[in-house]
Structures are given as C-alpha cells and as structure tokens.
Amino acid sequence: MAAVAPTKQAITGLYNSMLKTSQSFSSYNFREYFLRRTKDTFKAIEAERDPAKLSTMYSQAVKDHVVLRRSAVVNQLYGGWKVAVEVEEKEAQQEVTKDRGDT
Amino acid sequence: MFSKLTRTSARRTATAISQLRCRTFVQPSGADRASVVDVPSTYQEDNLFTPRSDMLGFKLEAPTRESSVDKQTRPIYLDLQATTPVDPRVLDAMLPFFSDQYGNPHSRTHAYGWEAETAVETGRKHIADLIGADPKDIIFTSGATESNNMAIKGVARFHKEKKRHVITTQTEHKCVLDSCRKIGEEGFDVTYLPVQENGVIRLEDLEAAIRPDTSLVSIMAVNNETGVIQPLKEIGAIVHKHRGVYFHTDAAQAVGKIPLDVNEMNIDLMSISGHKIYGPKGIGACYVRRRPRVRLEPILSGGGQERGLRSGTVPTALVVGMGEAARIARKEMARDHERIQGLSDRLINKINAEVEQVVRNGDPNGYAGCVNLSFSYVEGESLLMALKEIALSSGSACTSASLEPSYVLRALGAAEDMAHSSLRFGIGRFTTEAEIDFVVDRIVKTVHRLREMSPLWEMVQEGIDIKSIDWSQH
C-alpha cells in the first residue's frame, strides 16, 4: 500500500497545534527550543516533495506531538521560575500577560 | 539480716516490674549503650545555611514550590559542561518507569521484569548506536567517574603481572588523574603526557611514551574546561600498532556533541555520562570492547550483572532516560552543532568587539559549546561574584570551590594570572540568542567596571609592563 500524503490542511493543523503546545511550556529555555524546533520541522515538511517521505515525516511529527504535549504538562507542574532574560524582556515589553495553551 | 535481704530484693523486683510496665515498643536505649560519636568540628548546627566562604557571596535561597514562582528570578545557565538540563522528552520517557513499570530488569520470572529488561536493552541499543558500538559492549555504571575508575584501575590491575605502565595526559579530568595516582601508589608507573599550547597532545610524545609493559593509554576526547578535542583517530591508530595496549577515552563531554565511532577510532574503552547529554544524573556507561576482548578486573563484586563487570541492579528509569537522551542526541547532533557554533561565534565576536585583552584558552577548533576566555587584569572569581544573573564557572565544577588556578590552563602554559582570570561559557541545546546577548552585555559592563577599579589596568593603560615590576620591594 502506497503511503498517502497528508493533506495541506492536516499539516497546518498539526503545526498550529504543536506551536501552541510549545508555547505552553513554563520554562523559558524549553519553550524557546521547542518553538524553534517545531518551526524548523515544518519548514522541512513544507519543502519536501516526495509523498512517501512526507508521509513518514508527518507521522513522526504526530508522534513527537504526543510526547511534547505530555512534556509540556509536566513542565507546567514543576517549571515556571523566570530566567533573568525573560524578566528583562518583560520589562521592556511593558507587562504583556500570556495565557497558557492548556487552559 | 535475712529479712532485710528479702526486702531489698523484693523492692528491686518491684521497681523492675514498674519499669517493665512503662516500657513501650519503641523505648529508646540510653546514650550510654549506643556508640555516640561527636559531630565533625566543621558541622554547624544552627547556622548551617549561612553563606560560606566558598559560595562566592551568593545568597543561599532554597526555592520552594509553595512560594510564588513569579517573584524569583533564576540566573541564565551557561555552565553546560558541569551538567545539562534534562530534556523534557527524556523525562517523558522516564516517567512510566517511575510509576507503573517498576520491575527489576533482572527478574526473569514475570512481566514486570521482562518489560524493564526490554526497556533497558532498548536504551543500551540507543547508546551503542550513538558511538557505533555493539549493544553488548555497553556496561551501565553510575556515571563517567565510575566508568573511568573501572577502566583505568580495572585494566591496569588485570594485567599487573606483566604490565606495569599507564599513560595519560596532564589535562585529564580529576577522576582520571586520581585513579592514576591510586594505581601509582599500587606500584604502577604513570606517564602524564604534556600538552601543547593549544591543549592538544603531541602524537610523537605518545609514540615515545609507549613501552613494552604499557597496558593502557587514557586520553580524554573533549576537555571539560577548554573544549579541546584530541585527535582520537590518530591516537587510536598509534595505540593499535602496539599489541596488548588498550586505548581508553573519557568521552563524557564528547558523546552526543561530536561524532564518535569506536571502531573507526580504535577505541577499546570509553566513558560516557548521562547528565552531559541532557539525560538524568546518576547514570553513565562504559564501552568495553568484546572483540578483541578487553579484560578488566571489576571493582564491585556481586550478582554478576552487566557481564560481571558492574554488579548491582540496573536502574531502569535512568537507563531509559540516558537511552532516550542518546537517541535524541544522535538525531539532533548536526542541528545542535550548527546552532551551538552560531551562538558560540556570536558570543566570542561580541565580546571581542567590546572588550580588549581577552584571550581564548585552548584550541579555537575545539568543541564550540565550551568557550574558555581569560579577561586580563580581572579576577575570574570577582567577575563571577558580580555576575549574579548568570550561572557560570571559572573552570571545572569539581574544583570550583577552591580558588586555585585551574591545572588544565596551567598545563596549557597559561600564566598564573591568566589562569586566575578565566571564565568558562557553556553553550547548549537550550541556549538562546537573547541569553547570549544578555550575557555579553553584563560581561562587558562588569569587566569595564572591574578594570576601572584595578590599579594594574591603570598601569597597563599608562604603558607600564606589569611583568617588569619587582613586587617584593616596598
């Protein structure tokens, strides 16, 4: 059975969902990393033309998303102290409050 | 007389009974029956948490989860050579083994044991894949220190009848040097190879140092203080030429960061640490080649787990974590490397652009994630004290409590004042550009401020050669 390439809609949906999950990490460094990572992964998926490869990349991203969601929940439980950079950025941005993605 | 005697004995039994009645199940015995030892003189009962001299003026505030998380600011972590944070994906892989899957991987009679064993073997495979080894060659230990001890003492002691010589370098990690000192006390000859100014050993020196009775050559892959990468492939080729000499490498700082292949590099033993590759602490591995077989004397005796080389129950959750960390490291190595290189260049260029008289210690072509800079005329420890928003180290974590200059930098030929003014920047997977910019900003400000206060700096600005001054006259 030939691998069915995921639709553009499915990819966009997964991308948005993964970005939201990444954003919900409490720890600055992990949040930034996973945002970067997600963007890079989906840039690669977007550039891919071979349907078989695209399909494996997509299913890998689906698996990663499950892990990411659980990790984000654990990180929200135990992370959350602000790092010095964040405080500075926050002061510069004049109090922008962000909502967590899981609520 | 007789009645008096009975009366006293009766009284005695009465008190005994009354005592018996008071006795509860957990009646403590008196101090006279226990062996009571005085606490060490260094122990302070009440002011245990007062800042000590080795805390560099940092206040000790054990953060509690109950207090608000918003109020406290954590310093930026740039000490990735000491330890790395656990990757959230690694933690996710470990958690099932901290909850329902608690079996002993050595239990062969039930499903709990089987699932734990499968998980351990999967972890072993991931680690083996990372270094191009066979899974059966991987021995789990408690960390790279134990692996180093096991490899050095084990090989030397096993071959002690015929071979009594071990070669290592001057810039090794403390645990290698200390293991060598220990076997030196046991009657072995140990050669400590010098390094060149860039921290790399001279291959001719190694070739010349190998004797017919050499059993082991132990040379680290990536230095923990300077990031210098030793030419493992060339060293492996030299060692391979001599029959019966084994090549051990302490790759705690190298695994997962630079590509390693034990077959291509002719490595016979390799120490790996879990917490340097975004895995958990308390787990490490030792690669011990089976073909051709490397024989060594185990340090621990016991149930014969891990091919009899390291008895003791394998910690499933930690092994799973380390395995997952190794898998991720292998998958992301190229990506991480590119990013770390970029951040490292950014850091060095920005600092060089704004501060003069900064010297980078060690080979510039070393591992990019470890940048060791010496700021002339500024003491490393004072700089650290002024940089409370940044978690940095002036060298190895093991020696960070002492104010001695780093022996690694001294071995590189750095003058004492330069060794004192060094800072080690560790850059890792989770470091961001914003953090690097923040750090550069603070470093530049602090270095300028400290130099303004320094009379030495003033003299240098006036063109006086510091080295020409005879300090003893006053």
mmCIF file of C-alpha atoms in Angstrom, chain A residues 25 28-34 36-38 40-41 60 64 66-72 74-90 100, chain B residues 63-65 67-70 72-77 85-89 91-92 95 324 327-328 331-332 335-336 339 389 429-435 438 441-442:
data_model
loop_
_atom_site.group_PDB
_atom_site.id
_atom_site.type_symbol
_atom_site.label_atom_id
_atom_site.label_comp_id
_atom_site.label_asym_id
_atom_site.label_seq_id
_atom_site.Cartn_x
_atom_site.Cartn_y
_atom_site.Cartn_z
ATOM 1 C CA PHE A 25 5.993 25.268 28.325
ATOM 2 C CA TYR A 28 11.846 29.799 29.042
ATOM 3 C CA ASN A 29 14.603 27.685 27.517
ATOM 4 C CA PHE A 30 12.413 24.695 26.722
ATOM 5 C CA ARG A 31 9.665 26.899 25.310
ATOM 6 C CA GLU A 32 12.031 28.722 23.015
ATOM 7 C CA TYR A 33 13.694 25.498 21.928
ATOM 8 C CA PHE A 34 10.503 23.690 21.029
ATOM 9 C CA ARG A 36 12.282 26.820 17.135
ATOM 10 C CA ARG A 37 12.290 23.074 16.666
ATOM 11 C CA THR A 38 8.656 22.982 15.514
ATOM 12 C CA ASP A 40 12.243 24.014 11.595
ATOM 13 C CA THR A 41 10.475 20.677 11.344
ATOM 14 C CA GLN A 60 6.927 11.325 13.075
ATOM 15 C CA ASP A 64 6.526 13.965 18.611
ATOM 16 C CA VAL A 66 2.106 13.404 21.740
ATOM 17 C CA VAL A 67 5.411 13.424 23.638
ATOM 18 C CA LEU A 68 5.510 17.203 23.535
ATOM 19 C CA ARG A 69 2.035 17.520 25.000
ATOM 20 C CA ARG A 70 2.881 15.309 27.962
ATOM 21 C CA SER A 71 6.221 17.063 28.463
ATOM 22 C CA ALA A 72 4.534 20.448 28.471
ATOM 23 C CA VAL A 74 4.977 18.053 33.377
ATOM 24 C CA ASN A 75 6.916 21.234 32.744
ATOM 25 C CA GLN A 76 3.959 23.331 33.805
ATOM 26 C CA LEU A 77 3.823 21.366 37.045
ATOM 27 C CA TYR A 78 7.451 21.831 38.005
ATOM 28 C CA GLY A 79 8.856 24.686 35.934
ATOM 29 C CA GLY A 80 7.985 28.307 35.889
ATOM 30 C CA TRP A 81 10.631 30.402 37.578
ATOM 31 C CA LYS A 82 11.531 33.274 35.370
ATOM 32 C CA VAL A 83 15.018 33.442 33.900
ATOM 33 C CA ALA A 84 16.855 36.753 34.051
ATOM 34 C CA VAL A 85 16.457 37.323 30.310
ATOM 35 C CA GLU A 86 12.715 36.909 30.475
ATOM 36 C CA VAL A 87 12.385 39.444 33.250
ATOM 37 C CA GLU A 88 14.315 41.960 31.207
ATOM 38 C CA GLU A 89 12.262 41.244 28.110
ATOM 39 C CA LYS A 90 9.101 41.549 30.107
ATOM 40 C CA ARG A 100 -1.108 29.029 28.929
ATOM 41 C CA PRO B 63 13.352 27.835 46.426
ATOM 42 C CA THR B 64 10.143 26.185 47.477
ATOM 43 C CA ARG B 65 7.345 25.458 45.063
ATOM 44 C CA SER B 67 6.119 30.304 47.370
ATOM 45 C CA SER B 68 5.187 32.283 44.325
ATOM 46 C CA VAL B 69 7.152 31.413 41.233
ATOM 47 C CA ASP B 70 6.822 34.879 39.798
ATOM 48 C CA GLN B 72 12.164 34.771 41.929
ATOM 49 C CA THR B 73 14.460 35.211 39.009
ATOM 50 C CA ARG B 74 16.755 32.416 38.032
ATOM 51 C CA PRO B 75 20.175 33.069 36.589
ATOM 52 C CA ILE B 76 20.914 32.238 32.979
ATOM 53 C CA TYR B 77 22.513 28.833 32.815
ATOM 54 C CA PRO B 85 19.177 20.169 31.997
ATOM 55 C CA VAL B 86 17.134 17.034 31.434
ATOM 56 C CA ASP B 87 15.425 17.279 28.074
ATOM 57 C CA PRO B 88 11.619 17.249 28.600
ATOM 58 C CA ARG B 89 11.363 14.403 26.070
ATOM 59 C CA LEU B 91 11.849 12.977 31.276
ATOM 60 C CA ASP B 92 8.727 11.882 29.450
ATOM 61 C CA LEU B 95 8.275 8.784 33.957
ATOM 62 C CA GLU B 324 16.389 8.408 25.046
ATOM 63 C CA ARG B 327 18.686 8.750 20.678
ATOM 64 C CA ILE B 328 17.783 12.432 20.616
ATOM 65 C CA LYS B 331 19.087 12.610 15.775
ATOM 66 C CA GLU B 332 19.809 16.231 16.579
ATOM 67 C CA ARG B 335 21.278 20.616 14.125
ATOM 68 C CA ASP B 336 22.577 21.235 17.636
ATOM 69 C CA ARG B 339 23.262 26.169 16.306
ATOM 70 C CA GLU B 389 22.284 36.819 36.943
ATOM 71 C CA ARG B 429 20.831 22.881 23.045
ATOM 72 C CA PHE B 430 18.541 25.179 25.029
ATOM 73 C CA THR B 431 20.637 28.341 24.967
ATOM 74 C CA THR B 432 19.041 31.235 23.095
ATOM 75 C CA GLU B 433 20.378 34.249 21.249
ATOM 76 C CA ALA B 434 18.708 36.558 23.741
ATOM 77 C CA GLU B 435 20.611 34.881 26.553
ATOM 78 C CA PHE B 438 22.223 39.449 27.773
ATOM 79 C CA ASP B 441 26.032 42.950 27.835
ATOM 80 C CA ARG B 442 26.592 42.102 31.505
#
